[in-house]
Short mmCIF file of N, CA and C in Angstrom, two decimals:
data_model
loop_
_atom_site.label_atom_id
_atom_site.label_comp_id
_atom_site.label_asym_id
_atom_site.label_seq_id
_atom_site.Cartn_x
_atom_site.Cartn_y
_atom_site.Cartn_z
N UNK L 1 -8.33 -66.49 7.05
CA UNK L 1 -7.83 -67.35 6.01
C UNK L 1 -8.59 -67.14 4.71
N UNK L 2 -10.04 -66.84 4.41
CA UNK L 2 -10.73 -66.98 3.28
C UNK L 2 -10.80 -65.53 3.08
N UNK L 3 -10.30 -64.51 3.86
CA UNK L 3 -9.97 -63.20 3.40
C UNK L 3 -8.89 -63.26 2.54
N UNK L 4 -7.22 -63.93 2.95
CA UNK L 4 -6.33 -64.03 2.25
C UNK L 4 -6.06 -65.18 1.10
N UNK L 5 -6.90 -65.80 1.10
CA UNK L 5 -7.65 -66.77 -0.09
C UNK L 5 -8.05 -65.72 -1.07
N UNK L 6 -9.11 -65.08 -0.65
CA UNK L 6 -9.64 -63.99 -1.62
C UNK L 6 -8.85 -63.38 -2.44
N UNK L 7 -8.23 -62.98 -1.42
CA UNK L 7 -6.67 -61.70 -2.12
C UNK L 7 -6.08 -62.33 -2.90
N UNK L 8 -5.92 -63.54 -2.77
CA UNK L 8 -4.33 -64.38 -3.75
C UNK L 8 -5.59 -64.74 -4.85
N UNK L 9 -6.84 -64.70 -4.94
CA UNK L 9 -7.15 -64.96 -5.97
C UNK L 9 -7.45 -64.10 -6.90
N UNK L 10 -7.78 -62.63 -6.52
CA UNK L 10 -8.05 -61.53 -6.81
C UNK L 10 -6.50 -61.04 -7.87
N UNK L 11 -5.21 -61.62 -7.18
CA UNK L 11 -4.05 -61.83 -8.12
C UNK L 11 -3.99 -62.04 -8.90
N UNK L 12 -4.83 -63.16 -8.90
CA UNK L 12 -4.63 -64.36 -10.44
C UNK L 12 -5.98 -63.56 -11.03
N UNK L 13 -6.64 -62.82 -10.93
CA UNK L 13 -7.76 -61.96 -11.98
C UNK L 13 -9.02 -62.37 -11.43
N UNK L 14 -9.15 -63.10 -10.85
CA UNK L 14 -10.90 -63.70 -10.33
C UNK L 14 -11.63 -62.70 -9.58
N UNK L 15 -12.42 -61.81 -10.30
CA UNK L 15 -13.45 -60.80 -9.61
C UNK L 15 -14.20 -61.19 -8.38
N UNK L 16 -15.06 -62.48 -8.72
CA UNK L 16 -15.75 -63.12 -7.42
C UNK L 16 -14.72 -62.71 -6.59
N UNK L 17 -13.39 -63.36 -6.27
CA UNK L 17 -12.52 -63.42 -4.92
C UNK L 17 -12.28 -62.01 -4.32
N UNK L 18 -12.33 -61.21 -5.36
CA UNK L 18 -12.43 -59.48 -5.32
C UNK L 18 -13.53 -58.92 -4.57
N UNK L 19 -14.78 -59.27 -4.81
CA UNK L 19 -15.79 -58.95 -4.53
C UNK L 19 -16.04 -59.83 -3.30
N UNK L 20 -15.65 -61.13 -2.98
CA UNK L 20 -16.01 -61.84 -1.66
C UNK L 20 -15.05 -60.90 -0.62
N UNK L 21 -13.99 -60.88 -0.81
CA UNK L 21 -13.17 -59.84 -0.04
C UNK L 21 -13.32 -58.09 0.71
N UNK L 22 -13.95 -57.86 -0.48
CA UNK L 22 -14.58 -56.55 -0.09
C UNK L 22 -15.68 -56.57 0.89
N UNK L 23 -16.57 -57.44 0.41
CA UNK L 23 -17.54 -57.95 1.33
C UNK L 23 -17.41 -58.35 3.05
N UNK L 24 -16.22 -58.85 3.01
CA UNK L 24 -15.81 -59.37 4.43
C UNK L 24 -15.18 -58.81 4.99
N UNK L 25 -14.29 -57.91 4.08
CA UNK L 25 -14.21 -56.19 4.99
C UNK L 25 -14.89 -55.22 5.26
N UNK L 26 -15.95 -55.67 4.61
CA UNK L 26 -16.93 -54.01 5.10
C UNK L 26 -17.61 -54.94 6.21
N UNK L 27 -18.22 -56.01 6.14
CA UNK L 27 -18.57 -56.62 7.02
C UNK L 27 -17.76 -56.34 8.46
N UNK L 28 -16.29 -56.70 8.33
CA UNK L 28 -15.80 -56.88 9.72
C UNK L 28 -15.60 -55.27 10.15
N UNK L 29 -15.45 -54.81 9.21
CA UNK L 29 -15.20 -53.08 9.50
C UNK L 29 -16.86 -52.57 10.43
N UNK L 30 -17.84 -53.17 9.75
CA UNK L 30 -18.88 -52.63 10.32
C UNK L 30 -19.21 -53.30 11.92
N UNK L 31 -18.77 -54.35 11.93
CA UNK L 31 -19.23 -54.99 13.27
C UNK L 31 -18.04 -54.52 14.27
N UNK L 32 -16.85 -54.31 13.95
CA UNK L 32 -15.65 -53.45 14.57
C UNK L 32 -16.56 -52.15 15.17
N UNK L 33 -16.71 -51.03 14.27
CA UNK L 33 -17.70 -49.66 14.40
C UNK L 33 -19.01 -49.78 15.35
N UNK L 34 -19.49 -51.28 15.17
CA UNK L 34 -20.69 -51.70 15.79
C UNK L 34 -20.37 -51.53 17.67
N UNK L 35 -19.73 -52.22 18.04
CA UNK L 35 -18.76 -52.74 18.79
C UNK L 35 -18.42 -51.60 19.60
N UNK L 36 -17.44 -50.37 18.80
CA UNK L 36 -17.26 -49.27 19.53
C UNK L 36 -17.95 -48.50 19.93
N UNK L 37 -19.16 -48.55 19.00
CA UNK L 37 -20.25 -47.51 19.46
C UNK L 37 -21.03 -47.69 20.45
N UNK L 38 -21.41 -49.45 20.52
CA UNK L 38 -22.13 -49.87 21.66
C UNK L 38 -21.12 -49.52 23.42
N UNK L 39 -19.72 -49.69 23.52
CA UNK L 39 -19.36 -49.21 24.21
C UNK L 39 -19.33 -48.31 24.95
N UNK L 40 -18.89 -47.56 23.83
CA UNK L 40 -18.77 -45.70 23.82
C UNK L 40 -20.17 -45.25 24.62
N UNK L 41 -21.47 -45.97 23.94
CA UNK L 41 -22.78 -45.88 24.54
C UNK L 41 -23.11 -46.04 26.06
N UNK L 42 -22.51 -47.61 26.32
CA UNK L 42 -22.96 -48.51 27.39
C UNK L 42 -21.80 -48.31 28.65
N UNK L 43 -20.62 -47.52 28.19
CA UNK L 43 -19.54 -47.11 29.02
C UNK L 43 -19.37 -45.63 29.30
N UNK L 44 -20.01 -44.88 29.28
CA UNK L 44 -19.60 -43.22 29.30
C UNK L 44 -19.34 -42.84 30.38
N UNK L 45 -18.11 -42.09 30.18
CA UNK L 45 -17.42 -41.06 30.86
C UNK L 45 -18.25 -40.91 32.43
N UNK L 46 -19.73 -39.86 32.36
CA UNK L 46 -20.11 -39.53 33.03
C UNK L 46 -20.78 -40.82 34.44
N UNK L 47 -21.24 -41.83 33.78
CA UNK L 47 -21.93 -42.96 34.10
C UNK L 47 -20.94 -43.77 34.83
N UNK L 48 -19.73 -43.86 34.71
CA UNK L 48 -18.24 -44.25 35.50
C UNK L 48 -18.59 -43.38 36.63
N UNK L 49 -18.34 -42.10 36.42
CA UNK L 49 -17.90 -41.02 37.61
C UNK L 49 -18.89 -41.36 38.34
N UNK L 50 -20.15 -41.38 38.03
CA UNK L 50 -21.48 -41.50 39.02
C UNK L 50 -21.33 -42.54 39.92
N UNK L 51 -21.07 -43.56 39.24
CA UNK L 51 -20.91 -45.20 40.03
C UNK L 51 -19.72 -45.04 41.20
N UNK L 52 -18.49 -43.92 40.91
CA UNK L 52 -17.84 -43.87 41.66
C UNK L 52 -17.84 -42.99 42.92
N UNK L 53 -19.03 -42.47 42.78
CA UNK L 53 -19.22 -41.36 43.91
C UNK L 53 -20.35 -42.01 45.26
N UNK L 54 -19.66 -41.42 46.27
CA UNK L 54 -20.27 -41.83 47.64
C UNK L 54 -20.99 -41.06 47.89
N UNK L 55 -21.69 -40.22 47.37
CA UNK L 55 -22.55 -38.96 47.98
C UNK L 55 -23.59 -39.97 47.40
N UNK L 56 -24.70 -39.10 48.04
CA UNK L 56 -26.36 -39.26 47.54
C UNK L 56 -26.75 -38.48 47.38
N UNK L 57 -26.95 -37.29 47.41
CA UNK L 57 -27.13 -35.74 47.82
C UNK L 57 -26.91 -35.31 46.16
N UNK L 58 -27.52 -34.08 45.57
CA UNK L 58 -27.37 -33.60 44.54
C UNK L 58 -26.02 -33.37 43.89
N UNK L 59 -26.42 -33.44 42.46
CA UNK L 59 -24.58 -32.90 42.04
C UNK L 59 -24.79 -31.78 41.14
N UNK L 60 -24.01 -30.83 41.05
CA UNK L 60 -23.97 -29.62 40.02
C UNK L 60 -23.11 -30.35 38.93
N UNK L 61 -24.26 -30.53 37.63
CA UNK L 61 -23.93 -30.41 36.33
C UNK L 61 -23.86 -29.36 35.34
N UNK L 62 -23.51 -29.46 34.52
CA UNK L 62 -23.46 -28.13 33.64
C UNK L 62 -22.87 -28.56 32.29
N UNK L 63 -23.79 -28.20 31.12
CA UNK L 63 -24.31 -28.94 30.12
C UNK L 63 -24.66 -28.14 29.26
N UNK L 64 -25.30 -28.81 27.54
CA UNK L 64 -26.17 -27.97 26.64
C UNK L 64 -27.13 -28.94 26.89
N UNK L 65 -28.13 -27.72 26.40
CA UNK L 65 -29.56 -28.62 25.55
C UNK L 65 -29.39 -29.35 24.31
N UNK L 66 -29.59 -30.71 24.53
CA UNK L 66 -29.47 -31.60 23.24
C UNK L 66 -30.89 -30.83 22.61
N UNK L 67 -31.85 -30.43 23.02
CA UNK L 67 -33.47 -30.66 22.46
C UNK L 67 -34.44 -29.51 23.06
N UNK L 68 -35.02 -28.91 22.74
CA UNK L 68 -35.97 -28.15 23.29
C UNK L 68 -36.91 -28.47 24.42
N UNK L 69 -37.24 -27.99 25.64
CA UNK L 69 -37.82 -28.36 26.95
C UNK L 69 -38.83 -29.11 26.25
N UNK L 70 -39.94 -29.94 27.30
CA UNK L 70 -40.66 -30.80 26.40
C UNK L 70 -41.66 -31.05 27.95
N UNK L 71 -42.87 -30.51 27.28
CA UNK L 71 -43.73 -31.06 28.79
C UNK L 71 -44.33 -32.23 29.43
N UNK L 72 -44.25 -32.34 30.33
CA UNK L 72 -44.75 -33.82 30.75
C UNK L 72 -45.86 -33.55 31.81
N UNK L 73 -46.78 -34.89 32.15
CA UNK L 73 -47.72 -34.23 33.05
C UNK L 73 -47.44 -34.02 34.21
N UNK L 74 -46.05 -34.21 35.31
CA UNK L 74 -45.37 -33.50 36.00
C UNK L 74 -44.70 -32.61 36.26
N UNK L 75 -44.40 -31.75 35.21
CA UNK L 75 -43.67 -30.75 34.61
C UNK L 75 -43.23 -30.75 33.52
N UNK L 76 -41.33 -30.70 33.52
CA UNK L 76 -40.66 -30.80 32.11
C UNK L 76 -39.84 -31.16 32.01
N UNK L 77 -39.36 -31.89 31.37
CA UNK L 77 -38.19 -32.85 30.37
C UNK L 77 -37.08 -32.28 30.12
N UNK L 78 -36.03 -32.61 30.34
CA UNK L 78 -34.85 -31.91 29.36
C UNK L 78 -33.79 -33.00 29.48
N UNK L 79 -33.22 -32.78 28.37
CA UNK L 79 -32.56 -33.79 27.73
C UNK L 79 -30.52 -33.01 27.62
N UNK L 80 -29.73 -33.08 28.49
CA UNK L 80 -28.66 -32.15 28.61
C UNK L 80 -27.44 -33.56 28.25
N UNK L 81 -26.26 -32.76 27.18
CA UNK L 81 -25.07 -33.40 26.94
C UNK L 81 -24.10 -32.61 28.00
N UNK L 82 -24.02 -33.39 28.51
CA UNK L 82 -23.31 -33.08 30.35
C UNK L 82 -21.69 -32.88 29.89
N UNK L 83 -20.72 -31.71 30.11
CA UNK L 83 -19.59 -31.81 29.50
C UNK L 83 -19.28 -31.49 31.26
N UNK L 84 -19.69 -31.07 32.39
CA UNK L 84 -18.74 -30.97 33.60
C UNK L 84 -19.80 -31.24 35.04
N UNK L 85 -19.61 -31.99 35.88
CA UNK L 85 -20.26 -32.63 36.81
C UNK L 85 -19.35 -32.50 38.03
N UNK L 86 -19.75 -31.81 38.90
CA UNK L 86 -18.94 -31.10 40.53
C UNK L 86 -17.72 -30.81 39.61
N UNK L 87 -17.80 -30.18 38.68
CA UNK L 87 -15.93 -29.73 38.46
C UNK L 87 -15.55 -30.23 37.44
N UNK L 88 -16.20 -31.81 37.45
CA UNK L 88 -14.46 -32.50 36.67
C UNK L 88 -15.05 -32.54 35.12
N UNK L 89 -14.74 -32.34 34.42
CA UNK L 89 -14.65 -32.43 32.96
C UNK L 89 -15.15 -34.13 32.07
N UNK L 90 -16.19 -34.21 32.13
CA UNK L 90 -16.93 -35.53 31.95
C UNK L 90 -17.81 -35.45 30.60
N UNK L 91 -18.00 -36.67 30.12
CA UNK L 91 -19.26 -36.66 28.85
C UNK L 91 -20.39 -37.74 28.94
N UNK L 92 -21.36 -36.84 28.90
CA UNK L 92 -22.50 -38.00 28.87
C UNK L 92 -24.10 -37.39 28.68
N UNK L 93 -24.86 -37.95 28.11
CA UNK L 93 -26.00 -37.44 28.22
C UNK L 93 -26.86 -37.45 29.57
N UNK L 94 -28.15 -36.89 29.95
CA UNK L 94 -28.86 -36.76 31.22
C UNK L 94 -29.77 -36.65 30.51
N UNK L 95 -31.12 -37.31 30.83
CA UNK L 95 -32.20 -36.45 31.45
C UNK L 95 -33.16 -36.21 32.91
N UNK L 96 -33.66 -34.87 32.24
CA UNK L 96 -33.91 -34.65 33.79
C UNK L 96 -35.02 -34.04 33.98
N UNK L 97 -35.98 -33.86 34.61
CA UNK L 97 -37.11 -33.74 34.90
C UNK L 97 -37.26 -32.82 35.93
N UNK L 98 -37.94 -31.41 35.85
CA UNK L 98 -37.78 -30.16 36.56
C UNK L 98 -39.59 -29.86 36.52
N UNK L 99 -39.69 -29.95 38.08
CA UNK L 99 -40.67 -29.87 38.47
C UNK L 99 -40.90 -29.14 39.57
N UNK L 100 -42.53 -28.21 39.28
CA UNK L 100 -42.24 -26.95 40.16
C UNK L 100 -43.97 -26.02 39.52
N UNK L 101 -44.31 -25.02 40.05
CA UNK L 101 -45.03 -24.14 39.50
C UNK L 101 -44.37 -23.36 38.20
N UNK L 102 -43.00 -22.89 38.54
CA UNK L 102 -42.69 -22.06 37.52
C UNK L 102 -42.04 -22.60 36.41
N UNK L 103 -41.81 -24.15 36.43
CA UNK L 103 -41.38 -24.63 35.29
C UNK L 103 -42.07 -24.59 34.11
N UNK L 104 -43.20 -24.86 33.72
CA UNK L 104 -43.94 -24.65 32.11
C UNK L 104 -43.56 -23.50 31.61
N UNK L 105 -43.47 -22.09 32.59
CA UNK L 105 -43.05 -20.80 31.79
C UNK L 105 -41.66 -21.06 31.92
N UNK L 106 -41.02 -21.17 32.69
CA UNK L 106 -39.21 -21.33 32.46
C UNK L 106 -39.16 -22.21 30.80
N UNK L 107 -39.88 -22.85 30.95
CA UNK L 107 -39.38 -24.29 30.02
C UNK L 107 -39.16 -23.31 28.64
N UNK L 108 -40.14 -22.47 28.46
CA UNK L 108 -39.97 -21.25 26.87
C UNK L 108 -38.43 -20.79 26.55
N UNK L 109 -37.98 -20.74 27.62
CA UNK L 109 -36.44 -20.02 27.65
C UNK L 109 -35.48 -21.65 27.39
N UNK L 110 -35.90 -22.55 27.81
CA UNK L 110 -34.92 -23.64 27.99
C UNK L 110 -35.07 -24.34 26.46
N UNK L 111 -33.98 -23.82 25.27
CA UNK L 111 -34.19 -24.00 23.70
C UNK L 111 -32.55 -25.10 23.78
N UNK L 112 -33.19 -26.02 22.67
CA UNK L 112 -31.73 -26.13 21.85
C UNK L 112 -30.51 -25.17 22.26
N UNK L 113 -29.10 -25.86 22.64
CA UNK L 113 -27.96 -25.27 22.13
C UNK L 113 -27.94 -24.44 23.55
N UNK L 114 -28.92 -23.97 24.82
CA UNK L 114 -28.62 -23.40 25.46
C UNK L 114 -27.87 -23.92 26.82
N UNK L 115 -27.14 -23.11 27.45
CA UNK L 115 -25.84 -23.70 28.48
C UNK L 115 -26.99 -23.96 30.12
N UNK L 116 -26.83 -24.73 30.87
CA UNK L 116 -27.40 -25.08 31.95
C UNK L 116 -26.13 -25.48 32.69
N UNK L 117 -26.19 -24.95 34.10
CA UNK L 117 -26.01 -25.52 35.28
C UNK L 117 -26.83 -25.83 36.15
N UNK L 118 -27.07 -26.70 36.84
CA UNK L 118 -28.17 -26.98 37.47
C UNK L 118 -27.79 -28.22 38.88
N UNK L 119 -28.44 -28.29 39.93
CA UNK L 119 -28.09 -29.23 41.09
C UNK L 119 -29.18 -30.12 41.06
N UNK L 120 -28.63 -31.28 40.45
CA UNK L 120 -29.99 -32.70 40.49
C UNK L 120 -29.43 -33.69 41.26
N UNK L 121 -30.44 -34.26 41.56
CA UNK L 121 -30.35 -35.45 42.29
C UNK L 121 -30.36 -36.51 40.87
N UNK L 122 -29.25 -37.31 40.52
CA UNK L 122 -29.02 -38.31 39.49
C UNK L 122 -28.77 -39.86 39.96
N UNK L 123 -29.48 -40.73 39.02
CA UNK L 123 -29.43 -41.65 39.18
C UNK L 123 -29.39 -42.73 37.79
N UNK L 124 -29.09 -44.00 38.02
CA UNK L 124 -29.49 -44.79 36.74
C UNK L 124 -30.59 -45.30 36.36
N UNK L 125 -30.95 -45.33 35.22
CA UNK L 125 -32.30 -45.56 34.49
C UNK L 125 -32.67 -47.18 35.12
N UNK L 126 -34.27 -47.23 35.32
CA UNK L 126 -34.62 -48.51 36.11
C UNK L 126 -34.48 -49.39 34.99
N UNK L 127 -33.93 -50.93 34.85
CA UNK L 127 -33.72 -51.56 34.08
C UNK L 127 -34.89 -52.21 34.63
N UNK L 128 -36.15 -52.63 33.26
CA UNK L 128 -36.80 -53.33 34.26
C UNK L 128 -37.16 -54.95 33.56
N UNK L 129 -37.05 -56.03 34.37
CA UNK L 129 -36.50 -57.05 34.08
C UNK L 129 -38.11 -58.06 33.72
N UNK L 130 -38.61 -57.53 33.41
CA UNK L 130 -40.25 -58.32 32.97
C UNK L 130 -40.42 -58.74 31.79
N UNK L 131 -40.62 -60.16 31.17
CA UNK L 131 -40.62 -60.69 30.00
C UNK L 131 -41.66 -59.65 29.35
N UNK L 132 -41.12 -59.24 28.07
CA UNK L 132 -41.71 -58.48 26.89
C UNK L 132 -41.69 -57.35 27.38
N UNK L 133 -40.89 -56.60 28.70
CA UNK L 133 -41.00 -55.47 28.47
C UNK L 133 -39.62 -55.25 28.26
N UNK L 134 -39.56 -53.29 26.86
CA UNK L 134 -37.90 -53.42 26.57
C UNK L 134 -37.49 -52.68 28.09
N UNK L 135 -36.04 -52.80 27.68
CA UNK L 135 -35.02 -52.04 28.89
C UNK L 135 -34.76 -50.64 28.73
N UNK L 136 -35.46 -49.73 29.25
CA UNK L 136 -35.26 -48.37 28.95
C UNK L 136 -33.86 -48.15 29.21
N UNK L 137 -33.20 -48.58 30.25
CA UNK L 137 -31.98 -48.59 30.63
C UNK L 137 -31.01 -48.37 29.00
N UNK L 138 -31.02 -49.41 28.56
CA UNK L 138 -30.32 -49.59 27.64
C UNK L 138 -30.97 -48.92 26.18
N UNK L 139 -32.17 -48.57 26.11
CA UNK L 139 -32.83 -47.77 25.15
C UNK L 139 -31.92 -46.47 24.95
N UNK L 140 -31.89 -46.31 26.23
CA UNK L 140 -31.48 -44.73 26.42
C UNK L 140 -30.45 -44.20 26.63
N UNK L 141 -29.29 -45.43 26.89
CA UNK L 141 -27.84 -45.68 26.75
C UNK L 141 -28.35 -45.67 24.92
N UNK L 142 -28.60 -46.08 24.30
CA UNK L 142 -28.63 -45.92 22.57
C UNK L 142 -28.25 -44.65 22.18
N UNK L 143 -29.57 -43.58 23.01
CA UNK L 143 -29.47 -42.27 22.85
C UNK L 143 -28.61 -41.56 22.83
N UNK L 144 -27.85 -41.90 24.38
CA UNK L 144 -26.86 -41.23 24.09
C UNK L 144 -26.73 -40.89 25.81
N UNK L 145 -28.45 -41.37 26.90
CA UNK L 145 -28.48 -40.77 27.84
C UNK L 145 -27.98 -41.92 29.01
N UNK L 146 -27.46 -42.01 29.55
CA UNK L 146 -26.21 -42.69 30.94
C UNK L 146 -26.86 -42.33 31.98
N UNK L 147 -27.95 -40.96 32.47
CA UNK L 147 -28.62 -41.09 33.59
C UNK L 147 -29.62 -40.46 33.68
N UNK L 148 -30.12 -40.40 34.74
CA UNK L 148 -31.90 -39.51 34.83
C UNK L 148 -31.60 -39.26 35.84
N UNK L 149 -32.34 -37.78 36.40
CA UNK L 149 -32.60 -37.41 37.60
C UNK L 149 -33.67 -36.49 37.47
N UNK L 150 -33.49 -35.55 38.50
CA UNK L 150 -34.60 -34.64 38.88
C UNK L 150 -34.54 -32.98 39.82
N UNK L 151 -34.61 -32.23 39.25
CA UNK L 151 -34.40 -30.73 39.84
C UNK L 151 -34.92 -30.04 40.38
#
């Protein structure tokens, strides 16, 4: 109603009503965008398929490198935008954690932009429910990442 208030006043020449209007469209436009993105985030493709599968047992993904390997004091990190999981044609981020003797030297080869297939054991990020601590879960749904596992 005080959107189309605005407008009919913006008729009669009143800038304010011009400018309150604009305002409450970029406003609702942005919390609309807000809205989809948190979805798009907190709902992905890949993170469905997972929930729907009865196995426990590893799955063959196959992916890029969002990021360059990255060491940890168990091995190494990688961070993959998952476009196909056992087959089916899915989107979602992973990370995953590849641990081993020969991983620190593998990790040199594992750059930005490069293609991976790989068989991990995947799972969802521990949400962990302790006053003042944040929810990685949902941190990492921000990112972009829907699951973690290990290779």
């Amino acid at each position: 109603m005080a959107l189309l208030a605005a407008l009919t006043l913006h008729a009669d020449g009143d800038d304010d009503g011009a400018a309150f209007a604009t305002g409450v469209g970029c406003l609702l436009a942005g919390l609309a965008l807000g809205a989809l993105a948190a979805s798009a985030a907190y709902e992905a493709p890949l993170l469905a398929w997972h929930q729907a599968q009865e196995q426990v047992g590893p799955a063959v993904v196959e992916g890029t490198l969002r990021e360059d390997a990255s060491s940890t004091p168990r091995g190494v990190a990688l961070v993959v935008d998952v476009d196909r999981a056992e087959g089916h044609a899915l989107s979602g981020g992973v990370r995953l954690s590849v641990a081993g003797v020969i991983a620190p030297t593998a990790a040199l080869e594992w750059t930005r932009g490069r293609r991976l297939r790989v068989r991990a054991h995947l799972r969802r990020p521990i949400a962990y429910r302790n006053p003042g601590v944040t929810d990685d879960a949902r941190a990492l749904a921000r990112r972009g990442i829907c699951l973690v596992g290990s290779v």
